[in-house]
Amino acid sequence: MMNLKEVKLLDEEYDDPLTIFALWFKLASKEEINDPNAMNVATISSHNTPSSRMILLKTFNKKGFIFNTNIKSKKGQEIDLNNHVALNFHWKSLRRQVRIQGKAILLDKTAADETFNERPRESKIGAWASKQSEYLPNRQILNKRYFHLENLFKDKEIERPAFWSGYRVIPDFYEFWWDVKYRLHYRIVFEKNNGKWIKSMLYP
């Protein structure tokens, strides 16, 4: 935890939120014990009920933040109805978090194929085996599906299933938060307005 004297406006000098995120992510990749790319993804159902889950960020760049999923899953169906989503990265070892809001856009075929081809062979089979978010009577059924597909794909190239893809979240909001002594936490917000990032600060 930082004390007041250690707060030197830190990343306030940057006007581009992606630059700050990249710096924090690089630090988290060195300091976080497990999965620095773990993030919470929140979606809204057709009944306006929120749901969230922890998944892994695949990659990020100026175009957005990419994650993969079965598009027939609960989150895939909810994004299809309402593509406004929220992401949250919490790096406990750094005592920092980043909130991101934006629209989730389905990856095109080329991008989906590229991310699928980067997966380990076992994970590719797992993508085929899992009916993500559907009711599973018992674990043995999933195991049998996996082993069946493992034999089916033996010595064969595994193509991406049509139901497996991913989304690119295009941000329109960032909030950077980090822990400061006496709960005087630091919060910097970036909001997009007419294509430009407007930066401001919030009380803790």
XYZ file of N, CA, C and O in Angstrom:
816
model
N 0.852 -1.199 0.000
C 0.000 0.000 0.000
C 0.881 1.239 0.000
O 1.829 1.329 0.763
N 0.550 2.190 -0.827
C 1.332 3.413 -0.920
C 0.882 4.413 0.135
O -0.280 4.430 0.524
N 1.831 5.227 0.612
C 1.425 6.311 1.491
C 1.329 7.602 0.681
O 1.663 7.640 -0.498
N 0.869 8.656 1.324
C 0.602 9.902 0.602
C 1.848 10.489 -0.043
O 1.803 11.051 -1.130
N 2.997 10.369 0.624
C 4.219 10.943 0.089
C 4.699 10.207 -1.159
O 5.437 10.758 -1.971
N 4.279 8.939 -1.308
C 4.711 8.151 -2.456
C 3.879 8.437 -3.701
O 4.228 8.040 -4.796
N 2.743 9.105 -3.513
C 1.878 9.430 -4.651
C 2.456 10.645 -5.367
O 2.440 11.752 -4.846
N 2.970 10.440 -6.534
C 3.590 11.521 -7.306
C 2.842 11.722 -8.625
O 3.430 11.881 -9.683
N 1.526 11.690 -8.517
C 0.662 11.815 -9.686
C 0.844 10.659 -10.654
O 0.113 10.536 -11.615
N 1.844 9.817 -10.393
C 2.050 8.568 -11.113
C 1.759 8.687 -12.604
O 2.487 9.332 -13.331
N 0.678 8.062 -13.055
C 0.431 7.977 -14.483
C -0.470 9.101 -15.010
O -0.998 9.017 -16.114
N -0.634 10.155 -14.236
C -1.460 11.271 -14.692
C -0.870 11.962 -15.920
O -1.563 12.665 -16.634
N 0.408 11.785 -16.144
C 1.057 12.464 -17.262
C 0.616 11.925 -18.612
O 0.769 12.590 -19.634
N 0.048 10.728 -18.624
C -0.347 10.111 -19.891
C -1.778 10.496 -20.252
O -2.674 10.482 -19.422
N -1.988 10.811 -21.513
C -3.317 11.177 -21.992
C -4.005 10.039 -22.737
O -5.140 10.194 -23.172
N -3.308 8.919 -22.893
C -3.863 7.765 -23.593
C -4.038 6.619 -22.598
O -3.051 6.113 -22.050
N -5.267 6.189 -22.340
C -5.486 5.134 -21.345
C -4.834 3.806 -21.720
O -4.431 3.045 -20.835
N -4.714 3.513 -23.013
C -4.102 2.255 -23.417
C -2.623 2.219 -23.027
O -2.092 1.162 -22.672
N -1.975 3.369 -23.053
C -0.578 3.440 -22.633
C -0.440 3.073 -21.163
O 0.444 2.298 -20.773
N -1.327 3.615 -20.333
C -1.299 3.299 -18.905
C -1.594 1.823 -18.692
O -0.905 1.146 -17.920
N -2.632 1.313 -19.392
C -2.975 -0.093 -19.227
C -1.787 -0.988 -19.585
O -1.483 -1.951 -18.878
N -1.122 -0.680 -20.680
C 0.012 -1.494 -21.120
C 1.125 -1.494 -20.075
O 1.748 -2.537 -19.820
N 1.370 -0.336 -19.453
C 2.390 -0.255 -18.410
C 1.996 -1.085 -17.188
O 2.820 -1.822 -16.632
N 0.746 -0.974 -16.786
C 0.276 -1.728 -15.629
C 0.268 -3.224 -15.930
O 0.619 -4.044 -15.076
N -0.153 -3.588 -17.134
C -0.218 -5.006 -17.496
C 1.193 -5.612 -17.520
O 1.396 -6.746 -17.092
N 2.137 -4.854 -18.009
C 3.527 -5.320 -18.035
C 4.031 -5.565 -16.618
O 4.691 -6.580 -16.344
N 3.705 -4.652 -15.712
C 4.105 -4.810 -14.318
C 3.396 -6.002 -13.682
O 4.017 -6.792 -12.960
N 2.109 -6.154 -13.972
C 1.349 -7.275 -13.427
C 1.894 -8.605 -13.933
O 1.925 -9.604 -13.202
N 2.352 -8.628 -15.173
C 2.910 -9.858 -15.751
C 4.161 -10.308 -15.011
O 4.505 -11.491 -14.999
N 4.837 -9.348 -14.375
C 6.041 -9.663 -13.609
C 5.720 -9.977 -12.148
O 6.389 -10.804 -11.531
N 4.720 -9.308 -11.601
C 4.473 -9.375 -10.167
C 3.329 -10.295 -9.747
O 3.356 -10.856 -8.654
N 2.316 -10.426 -10.588
C 1.140 -11.220 -10.203
C 1.494 -12.701 -10.201
O 2.106 -13.202 -11.147
N 1.088 -13.402 -9.152
C 1.469 -14.808 -8.998
C 0.835 -15.675 -10.082
O 1.494 -16.504 -10.711
N -0.450 -15.504 -10.312
C -1.169 -16.323 -11.288
C -2.005 -15.464 -12.228
O -2.678 -14.525 -11.798
N -1.956 -15.803 -13.498
C -2.869 -15.258 -14.500
C -3.042 -13.738 -14.447
O -4.121 -13.221 -14.125
N -2.010 -12.982 -14.786
C -2.156 -11.528 -14.834
C -3.179 -11.087 -15.868
O -3.673 -9.957 -15.811
N -3.508 -11.982 -16.817
C -4.494 -11.668 -17.851
C -5.917 -12.082 -17.461
O -6.828 -12.025 -18.289
N -6.112 -12.492 -16.204
C -7.465 -12.830 -15.746
C -8.288 -11.562 -15.602
O -7.807 -10.545 -15.103
N -9.523 -11.624 -16.063
C -10.403 -10.452 -15.969
C -11.842 -10.907 -15.759
O -12.238 -12.005 -16.136
N -12.605 -10.047 -15.132
C -14.029 -10.284 -14.963
C -14.762 -9.678 -16.152
O -14.497 -8.529 -16.521
N -15.648 -10.449 -16.753
C -16.469 -9.958 -17.867
C -17.930 -9.952 -17.418
O -18.471 -10.995 -17.034
N -18.542 -8.790 -17.438
C -19.938 -8.650 -17.017
C -20.823 -8.370 -18.222
O -20.491 -7.553 -19.081
N -21.958 -9.078 -18.273
C -22.927 -8.925 -19.359
C -24.324 -8.742 -18.762
O -24.525 -8.896 -17.552
N -25.289 -8.426 -19.619
C -26.669 -8.213 -19.184
C -27.596 -9.152 -19.950
O -27.496 -9.272 -21.180
N -28.492 -9.816 -19.216
C -29.426 -10.748 -19.849
C -30.594 -10.005 -20.475
O -30.743 -8.786 -20.328
N -31.453 -10.764 -21.146
C -32.644 -10.168 -21.772
C -33.609 -9.629 -20.718
O -34.498 -8.834 -21.028
N -33.443 -10.072 -19.461
C -34.294 -9.599 -18.361
C -33.585 -8.503 -17.560
O -33.984 -8.200 -16.430
N -32.518 -7.954 -18.146
C -31.732 -6.897 -17.497
C -31.085 -7.356 -16.199
O -30.876 -6.557 -15.271
N -30.782 -8.646 -16.143
C -30.089 -9.201 -14.982
C -28.597 -9.299 -15.287
O -28.213 -9.891 -16.296
N -27.756 -8.722 -14.437
C -26.316 -8.792 -14.714
C -25.739 -10.159 -14.358
O -26.233 -10.845 -13.458
N -24.718 -10.555 -15.067
C -23.966 -11.762 -14.716
C -22.511 -11.511 -15.049
O -22.189 -10.716 -15.938
N -21.627 -12.159 -14.312
C -20.202 -11.945 -14.545
C -19.454 -13.242 -14.325
O -19.936 -14.171 -13.660
N -18.257 -13.299 -14.889
C -17.417 -14.476 -14.767
C -15.974 -14.080 -15.025
O -15.688 -13.089 -15.703
N -15.057 -14.866 -14.451
C -13.636 -14.631 -14.672
C -13.180 -15.442 -15.887
O -13.413 -16.651 -15.951
N -12.556 -14.767 -16.839
C -11.995 -15.452 -17.995
C -10.622 -14.828 -18.287
O -10.195 -13.903 -17.599
N -9.951 -15.333 -19.315
C -8.622 -14.855 -19.644
C -8.644 -13.929 -20.863
O -9.285 -14.234 -21.870
N -7.967 -12.812 -20.728
C -7.756 -11.921 -21.866
C -6.791 -12.590 -22.833
O -5.738 -13.083 -22.435
N -7.160 -12.625 -24.096
C -6.287 -13.225 -25.095
C -5.171 -12.258 -25.494
O -3.987 -12.596 -25.467
N -5.558 -11.058 -25.868
C -4.586 -10.036 -26.255
C -5.274 -8.681 -26.253
O -6.504 -8.591 -26.158
N -4.486 -7.621 -26.380
C -5.068 -6.284 -26.482
C -4.154 -5.415 -27.335
O -2.942 -5.638 -27.444
N -4.764 -4.437 -27.977
C -4.029 -3.454 -28.778
C -4.944 -2.255 -28.999
O -5.985 -2.130 -28.337
N -4.578 -1.382 -29.922
C -5.364 -0.180 -30.163
C -6.780 -0.487 -30.648
O -7.681 0.341 -30.522
N -6.956 -1.687 -31.205
C -8.275 -2.050 -31.727
C -9.208 -2.539 -30.629
O -10.420 -2.565 -30.820
N -8.660 -2.966 -29.485
C -9.508 -3.422 -28.401
C -8.936 -4.593 -27.628
O -7.765 -4.960 -27.791
N -9.787 -5.170 -26.785
C -9.409 -6.265 -25.892
C -10.127 -7.537 -26.344
O -11.360 -7.558 -26.417
N -9.369 -8.592 -26.639
C -9.940 -9.809 -27.209
C -10.024 -10.933 -26.180
O -9.076 -11.176 -25.428
N -11.182 -11.586 -26.130
C -11.323 -12.833 -25.375
C -12.088 -13.825 -26.230
O -12.832 -13.453 -27.141
N -11.879 -15.099 -25.953
C -12.504 -16.167 -26.730
C -13.587 -16.875 -25.935
O -13.543 -16.913 -24.707
N -14.533 -17.449 -26.646
C -15.620 -18.161 -25.985
C -16.430 -18.952 -27.000
O -16.321 -18.746 -28.219
N -17.240 -19.847 -26.494
C -18.281 -20.492 -27.285
C -19.403 -19.462 -27.420
O -19.951 -19.007 -26.409
N -19.724 -19.073 -28.627
C -20.703 -17.990 -28.803
C -22.136 -18.432 -28.463
O -23.037 -17.593 -28.387
N -22.319 -19.751 -28.228
C -23.625 -20.241 -27.794
C -23.727 -20.284 -26.279
O -24.771 -20.676 -25.735
N -22.658 -19.896 -25.601
C -22.645 -19.883 -24.137
C -23.562 -18.780 -23.616
O -24.084 -17.956 -24.380
N -23.732 -18.747 -22.299
C -24.576 -17.719 -21.676
C -24.081 -16.322 -22.027
O -24.856 -15.456 -22.437
N -22.768 -16.086 -21.904
C -22.265 -14.748 -22.202
C -22.384 -14.428 -23.680
O -22.670 -13.283 -24.052
N -22.194 -15.441 -24.544
C -22.342 -15.218 -25.973
C -23.758 -14.826 -26.338
O -23.980 -13.906 -27.143
N -24.738 -15.505 -25.745
C -26.138 -15.187 -26.020
C -26.491 -13.800 -25.492
O -27.236 -13.045 -26.127
N -25.956 -13.458 -24.317
C -26.270 -12.153 -23.750
C -25.619 -11.026 -24.557
O -26.224 -9.969 -24.753
N -24.396 -11.254 -25.019
C -23.736 -10.246 -25.847
C -24.484 -10.058 -27.164
O -24.566 -8.954 -27.700
N -25.046 -11.153 -27.674
C -25.820 -11.065 -28.920
C -27.037 -10.152 -28.741
O -27.445 -9.457 -29.675
N -27.603 -10.139 -27.539
C -28.771 -9.307 -27.258
C -28.388 -7.883 -26.879
O -29.079 -6.927 -27.214
N -27.278 -7.759 -26.159
C -26.822 -6.445 -25.697
C -25.299 -6.494 -25.622
O -24.750 -7.121 -24.723
N -24.635 -5.836 -26.558
C -23.183 -5.981 -26.635
C -22.407 -4.975 -25.790
O -21.190 -4.850 -25.930
N -23.101 -4.277 -24.887
C -22.402 -3.432 -23.923
C -21.905 -4.318 -22.782
O -22.705 -4.994 -22.116
N -20.607 -4.321 -22.558
C -20.019 -5.176 -21.527
C -19.085 -4.357 -20.636
O -18.716 -3.229 -20.968
N -18.714 -4.953 -19.515
C -17.747 -4.334 -18.606
C -16.671 -5.357 -18.272
O -16.964 -6.539 -18.050
N -15.420 -4.896 -18.269
C -14.278 -5.727 -17.895
C -13.676 -5.172 -16.609
O -13.736 -3.965 -16.369
N -13.110 -6.062 -15.803
C -12.428 -5.610 -14.596
C -11.183 -6.462 -14.374
O -11.264 -7.683 -14.289
N -10.033 -5.805 -14.313
C -8.769 -6.458 -13.988
C -8.413 -6.080 -12.553
O -8.368 -4.888 -12.215
N -8.175 -7.089 -11.713
C -7.772 -6.816 -10.335
C -6.454 -7.524 -10.067
O -6.382 -8.754 -10.091
N -5.416 -6.737 -9.851
C -4.094 -7.289 -9.559
C -3.808 -7.051 -8.088
O -3.304 -6.004 -7.690
N -4.122 -8.053 -7.270
C -4.014 -7.903 -5.822
C -2.584 -7.642 -5.390
O -2.338 -6.878 -4.447
N -1.623 -8.291 -6.054
C -0.222 -8.110 -5.676
C 0.238 -6.668 -5.887
O 1.134 -6.189 -5.210
N -0.407 -5.969 -6.812
C -0.065 -4.565 -7.085
C -0.988 -3.593 -6.365
O -0.739 -2.389 -6.360
N -2.074 -4.131 -5.816
C -3.119 -3.310 -5.205
C -3.673 -2.303 -6.224
O -3.832 -1.114 -5.946
N -3.929 -2.812 -7.419
C -4.463 -1.972 -8.487
C -5.589 -2.706 -9.209
O -5.627 -3.933 -9.244
N -6.466 -1.929 -9.798
C -7.476 -2.515 -10.663
C -7.796 -1.546 -11.795
O -7.578 -0.341 -11.685
N -8.303 -2.134 -12.882
C -8.708 -1.339 -14.043
C -10.112 -1.776 -14.444
O -10.367 -2.953 -14.658
N -11.009 -0.796 -14.547
C -12.355 -1.042 -15.057
C -12.423 -0.525 -16.489
O -11.948 0.573 -16.789
N -13.037 -1.329 -17.361
C -13.193 -0.951 -18.765
C -14.632 -1.233 -19.181
O -15.180 -2.291 -18.871
N -15.237 -0.296 -19.876
C -16.572 -0.495 -20.439
C -16.519 -0.219 -21.932
O -15.737 0.617 -22.395
N -17.331 -0.943 -22.668
C -17.365 -0.748 -24.113
C -18.276 -1.741 -24.796
O -19.054 -2.440 -24.142
N -18.160 -1.800 -26.116
C -18.974 -2.710 -26.910
C -18.155 -3.911 -27.356
O -16.998 -3.767 -27.756
N -18.781 -5.086 -27.273
C -18.132 -6.326 -27.691
C -18.555 -6.663 -29.119
O -19.743 -6.807 -29.401
N -17.579 -6.762 -30.003
C -17.829 -7.062 -31.414
C -17.308 -8.457 -31.728
O -16.164 -8.794 -31.396
N -18.138 -9.271 -32.372
C -17.733 -10.634 -32.726
C -16.537 -10.599 -33.678
O -16.511 -9.810 -34.627
N -15.556 -11.454 -33.417
C -14.380 -11.511 -34.277
C -14.757 -12.004 -35.671
O -15.661 -12.835 -35.818
N -14.060 -11.525 -36.672
C -14.286 -12.065 -38.007
C -13.631 -13.446 -38.101
O -12.893 -13.867 -37.206
N -13.917 -14.165 -39.176
C -13.461 -15.541 -39.318
C -11.939 -15.650 -39.248
O -11.409 -16.554 -38.587
N -11.245 -14.727 -39.884
C -9.784 -14.778 -39.900
C -9.200 -14.643 -38.503
O -8.333 -15.416 -38.093
N -9.689 -13.649 -37.755
C -9.192 -13.426 -36.393
C -9.541 -14.594 -35.477
O -8.726 -15.012 -34.644
N -10.754 -15.148 -35.644
C -11.167 -16.294 -34.822
C -10.289 -17.504 -35.116
O -9.872 -18.227 -34.201
N -10.005 -17.743 -36.394
C -9.142 -18.865 -36.775
C -7.739 -18.698 -36.186
O -7.135 -19.663 -35.698
N -7.230 -17.476 -36.225
C -5.883 -17.222 -35.713
C -5.788 -17.526 -34.223
O -4.835 -18.176 -33.771
N -6.758 -17.060 -33.455
C -6.708 -17.288 -32.014
C -6.931 -18.764 -31.687
O -6.327 -19.294 -30.754
N -7.782 -19.444 -32.461
C -8.009 -20.873 -32.218
C -6.747 -21.675 -32.521
O -6.390 -22.592 -31.776
N -6.075 -21.326 -33.589
C -4.873 -22.063 -33.987
C -3.726 -21.892 -32.994
O -2.797 -22.705 -32.970
N -3.783 -20.851 -32.174
C -2.750 -20.633 -31.164
C -2.971 -21.477 -29.918
O -2.084 -21.574 -29.074
N -4.138 -22.093 -29.800
C -4.438 -22.894 -28.616
C -3.695 -24.228 -28.656
O -3.461 -24.786 -29.743
N -3.346 -24.783 -27.487
C -2.781 -26.137 -27.446
C -3.775 -27.133 -28.034
O -4.997 -26.910 -27.985
N -3.281 -28.201 -28.578
C -4.145 -29.206 -29.220
C -5.232 -29.696 -28.255
O -6.394 -29.846 -28.641
N -4.851 -29.934 -27.007
C -5.817 -30.431 -26.023
C -6.947 -29.433 -25.795
O -8.110 -29.828 -25.605
N -6.611 -28.143 -25.821
C -7.634 -27.115 -25.628
C -8.549 -26.999 -26.846
O -9.728 -26.651 -26.716
N -8.013 -27.283 -28.011
C -8.844 -27.297 -29.212
C -9.888 -28.406 -29.106
O -11.065 -28.214 -29.430
N -9.443 -29.580 -28.658
C -10.377 -30.696 -28.470
C -11.404 -30.341 -27.402
O -12.598 -30.634 -27.539
N -10.938 -29.679 -26.340
C -11.845 -29.258 -25.281
C -12.926 -28.320 -25.781
O -14.073 -28.382 -25.333
N -12.558 -27.438 -26.724
C -13.549 -26.519 -27.295
C -14.649 -27.288 -28.029
O -15.829 -26.937 -27.945
N -14.259 -28.333 -28.744
C -15.231 -29.169 -29.440
C -16.091 -29.964 -28.444
O -17.288 -30.164 -28.648
N -15.479 -30.413 -27.356
C -16.163 -31.307 -26.414
C -17.185 -30.594 -25.541
O -18.196 -31.186 -25.153
N -16.939 -29.324 -25.247
C -17.790 -28.625 -24.290
C -18.995 -27.949 -24.942
O -18.845 -27.172 -25.883
N -20.167 -28.245 -24.416
C -21.382 -27.513 -24.779
C -21.532 -26.404 -23.743
O -22.408 -26.453 -22.875
N -20.685 -25.407 -23.841
C -20.512 -24.424 -22.789
C -21.819 -23.826 -22.288
O -22.659 -23.388 -23.065
N -21.980 -23.850 -20.979
C -23.124 -23.290 -20.239
C -24.362 -24.182 -20.265
O -25.351 -23.878 -19.589
N -24.350 -25.281 -21.041
C -25.495 -26.189 -21.040
C -25.428 -27.117 -19.829
O -24.360 -27.347 -19.250
N -26.577 -27.670 -19.458
C -26.667 -28.577 -18.309
C -25.845 -29.836 -18.569
O -25.946 -30.450 -19.635
N -25.034 -30.239 -17.601
C -24.200 -31.441 -17.688
C -24.639 -32.411 -16.597
O -24.408 -32.157 -15.406
N -25.290 -33.539 -16.959
C -25.788 -34.492 -15.959
C -24.695 -35.050 -15.056
O -24.889 -35.198 -13.856
N -23.543 -35.363 -15.652
C -22.423 -35.844 -14.845
C -21.123 -35.650 -15.619
O -21.123 -35.522 -16.841
N -20.020 -35.649 -14.884
C -18.716 -35.358 -15.472
C -18.269 -36.419 -16.465
O -17.536 -36.135 -17.428
N -18.714 -37.642 -16.265
C -18.301 -38.737 -17.140
C -18.711 -38.492 -18.594
O -18.007 -38.882 -19.530
N -19.842 -37.842 -18.773
C -20.313 -37.553 -20.134
C -19.317 -36.647 -20.854
O -18.962 -36.888 -22.013
N -18.854 -35.612 -20.161
C -17.870 -34.711 -20.756
C -16.569 -35.447 -21.051
O -15.977 -35.277 -22.122
N -16.133 -36.274 -20.108
C -14.892 -37.030 -20.315
C -14.993 -37.942 -21.537
O -14.057 -38.040 -22.338
N -16.137 -38.600 -21.684
C -16.335 -39.501 -22.828
C -16.329 -38.715 -24.142
O -15.776 -39.182 -25.142
N -16.962 -37.547 -24.122
C -16.966 -36.705 -25.324
C -15.539 -36.306 -25.689
O -15.158 -36.346 -26.866
N -14.761 -35.946 -24.692
C -13.384 -35.533 -24.948
C -12.571 -36.686 -25.541
O -11.888 -36.513 -26.564
N -12.636 -37.847 -24.913
C -11.839 -38.980 -25.387
C -12.284 -39.454 -26.765
O -11.469 -39.875 -27.597
N -13.594 -39.373 -27.026
C -14.108 -39.723 -28.351
C -13.531 -38.785 -29.412
O -13.058 -39.233 -30.472
N -13.553 -37.488 -29.131
C -13.030 -36.503 -30.078
C -11.518 -36.597 -30.202
O -10.961 -36.374 -31.280
N -10.859 -36.944 -29.111
C -9.410 -37.119 -29.156
C -9.044 -38.217 -30.148
O -8.101 -38.078 -30.942
N -9.818 -39.298 -30.138
C -9.586 -40.394 -31.103
C -10.013 -39.989 -32.511
O -9.349 -40.334 -33.499
N -11.098 -39.246 -32.605
C -11.603 -38.826 -33.906
C -10.608 -37.919 -34.625
O -10.430 -38.011 -35.846
N -9.961 -37.047 -33.852
C -9.010 -36.095 -34.434
C -7.577 -36.610 -34.465
O -6.661 -35.861 -34.825
N -7.377 -37.849 -34.096
C -6.022 -38.393 -34.036
C -5.335 -38.264 -35.395
O -5.885 -38.637 -36.427
N -4.152 -37.679 -35.370
C -3.336 -37.464 -36.585
C -4.021 -36.558 -37.607
O -3.697 -36.594 -38.803
N -4.976 -35.753 -37.147
C -5.668 -34.833 -38.046
C -5.524 -33.395 -37.538
O -5.355 -33.156 -36.350
N -5.605 -32.466 -38.463
C -5.624 -31.059 -38.074
C -7.000 -30.738 -37.508
O -8.032 -31.154 -38.049
N -7.017 -30.007 -36.410
C -8.289 -29.687 -35.754
C -8.744 -28.300 -36.191
O -8.122 -27.286 -35.877
N -9.828 -28.250 -36.926
C -10.364 -26.973 -37.377
C -11.229 -26.340 -36.294
O -11.766 -27.019 -35.422
N -11.348 -25.049 -36.369
C -12.179 -24.325 -35.403
C -13.656 -24.648 -35.609
O -14.166 -24.543 -36.720
N -14.350 -25.036 -34.515
C -15.797 -25.258 -34.656
C -16.521 -23.944 -34.897
O -16.090 -22.888 -34.410
N -17.600 -23.996 -35.616
C -18.328 -22.773 -35.980
C -18.863 -22.029 -34.760
O -19.024 -20.803 -34.799
N -19.094 -22.761 -33.669
C -19.655 -22.135 -32.476
C -18.584 -21.515 -31.578
O -18.903 -20.906 -30.560
N -17.331 -21.668 -31.950
C -16.228 -21.122 -31.133
C -15.647 -19.904 -31.831
O -15.259 -19.960 -32.994
N -15.602 -18.799 -31.117
C -15.036 -17.588 -31.693
C -14.508 -16.706 -30.572
O -13.894 -17.200 -29.619
N -14.767 -15.436 -30.663
C -14.320 -14.515 -29.633
C -14.891 -13.141 -29.887
O -15.585 -12.901 -30.891
N -14.585 -12.231 -28.984
C -15.091 -10.860 -29.089
C -13.949 -9.875 -28.878
O -13.015 -10.133 -28.118
N -14.076 -8.768 -29.550
C -13.157 -7.659 -29.353
C -13.932 -6.539 -28.656
O -14.906 -6.017 -29.198
N -13.522 -6.218 -27.444
C -14.187 -5.153 -26.695
C -13.527 -3.824 -27.043
O -12.325 -3.633 -26.829
N -14.322 -2.926 -27.600
C -13.829 -1.598 -27.986
C -14.202 -0.630 -26.865
O -15.374 -0.290 -26.690
N -13.220 -0.170 -26.096
C -13.521 0.637 -24.903
C -14.027 2.043 -25.219
O -13.610 2.669 -26.192
N -14.930 2.511 -24.365
C -15.309 3.927 -24.380
C -15.170 4.519 -22.975
O -15.492 5.684 -22.741
N -14.670 3.694 -22.040
C -14.491 4.121 -20.654
C -13.393 3.298 -19.994
O -13.335 2.079 -20.174
N -12.510 3.980 -19.277
C -11.505 3.327 -18.437
C -11.532 3.981 -17.058
O -11.702 5.200 -16.948
N -11.314 3.183 -16.026
C -11.009 3.742 -14.713
C -9.809 3.006 -14.131
O -9.810 1.779 -14.028
N -8.784 3.767 -13.759
C -7.581 3.214 -13.130
C -7.635 3.535 -11.634
O -7.782 4.701 -11.249
N -7.509 2.486 -10.833
C -7.615 2.619 -9.372
C -6.403 1.975 -8.732
O -5.983 0.895 -9.145
N -5.826 2.657 -7.758
C -4.803 1.975 -6.967
C -4.866 2.425 -5.521
O -5.320 3.510 -5.185
N -4.402 1.505 -4.680
C -4.555 1.617 -3.243
C -3.603 2.654 -2.647
O -2.415 2.660 -2.955
N -4.142 3.523 -1.805
C -3.350 4.521 -1.100
C -3.729 4.472 0.379
O -4.884 4.190 0.725
N -2.781 4.737 1.225
C -2.995 4.690 2.663
C -4.155 5.586 3.083
O -4.445 6.596 2.441
N -4.813 5.189 4.183
C -5.962 5.903 4.752
C -7.168 5.875 3.817
O -8.064 6.701 3.920
N -7.151 4.942 2.879
C -8.261 4.801 1.912
C -8.439 6.037 1.031
O -9.535 6.299 0.515
N -7.371 6.795 0.861
C -7.409 7.927 -0.061
C -6.961 7.441 -1.438
O -5.987 7.923 -2.016
N -7.686 6.466 -1.943
C -7.298 5.785 -3.169
C -7.280 6.734 -4.359
O -7.995 7.736 -4.402
N -6.464 6.374 -5.309
C -6.295 7.164 -6.528
C -7.225 6.618 -7.606
O -7.260 5.409 -7.852
N -7.960 7.488 -8.290
C -8.863 7.072 -9.364
C -8.759 8.051 -10.528
O -9.046 9.237 -10.379
N -8.353 7.527 -11.669
C -8.283 8.321 -12.898
C -9.233 7.707 -13.921
O -9.202 6.497 -14.160
N -10.060 8.544 -14.502
C -11.067 8.089 -15.453
C -10.803 8.686 -16.834
O -10.416 9.838 -16.964
N -11.005 7.854 -17.861
C -10.963 8.307 -19.253
C -12.295 7.961 -19.894
O -12.735 6.811 -19.854
N -12.947 8.943 -20.481
C -14.200 8.722 -21.203
C -14.067 9.266 -22.614
O -13.513 10.356 -22.820
N -14.583 8.509 -23.577
C -14.453 8.912 -24.974
C -15.577 9.865 -25.355
O -16.756 9.604 -25.097
N -15.199 10.976 -25.986
C -16.161 11.971 -26.422
C -15.731 12.494 -27.786
O -14.671 13.096 -27.919
N -16.563 12.210 -28.806
C -16.250 12.623 -30.182
C -14.875 12.138 -30.631
O -14.110 12.879 -31.264
N -14.585 10.905 -30.266
C -13.342 10.285 -30.717
C -12.119 10.652 -29.899
O -11.017 10.175 -30.195
N -12.283 11.476 -28.860
C -11.149 11.880 -28.043
C -11.345 11.424 -26.599
O -12.470 11.377 -26.100
N -10.243 11.102 -25.941
C -10.303 10.687 -24.546
C -10.284 11.910 -23.636
O -9.399 12.752 -23.734
N -11.282 12.001 -22.769
C -11.371 13.059 -21.782
C -10.977 12.466 -20.426
O -11.607 11.517 -19.950
N -9.971 13.044 -19.814
C -9.428 12.513 -18.567
C -9.916 13.324 -17.367
O -9.978 14.555 -17.429
N -10.252 12.633 -16.295
C -10.667 13.313 -15.073
C -10.307 12.442 -13.873
O -9.869 11.303 -14.036
N -10.488 12.996 -12.692
C -10.217 12.263 -11.462
C -11.476 12.156 -10.645
O -12.388 12.997 -10.750
N -11.549 11.117 -9.806
C -12.701 10.899 -8.933
C -12.238 10.854 -7.481
O -11.115 10.412 -7.190
N -13.113 11.276 -6.598
C -12.849 11.045 -5.180
C -12.809 9.533 -4.939
O -13.466 8.769 -5.646
N -12.080 9.101 -3.908
C -12.042 7.665 -3.607
C -13.413 7.122 -3.253
O -14.250 7.854 -2.751
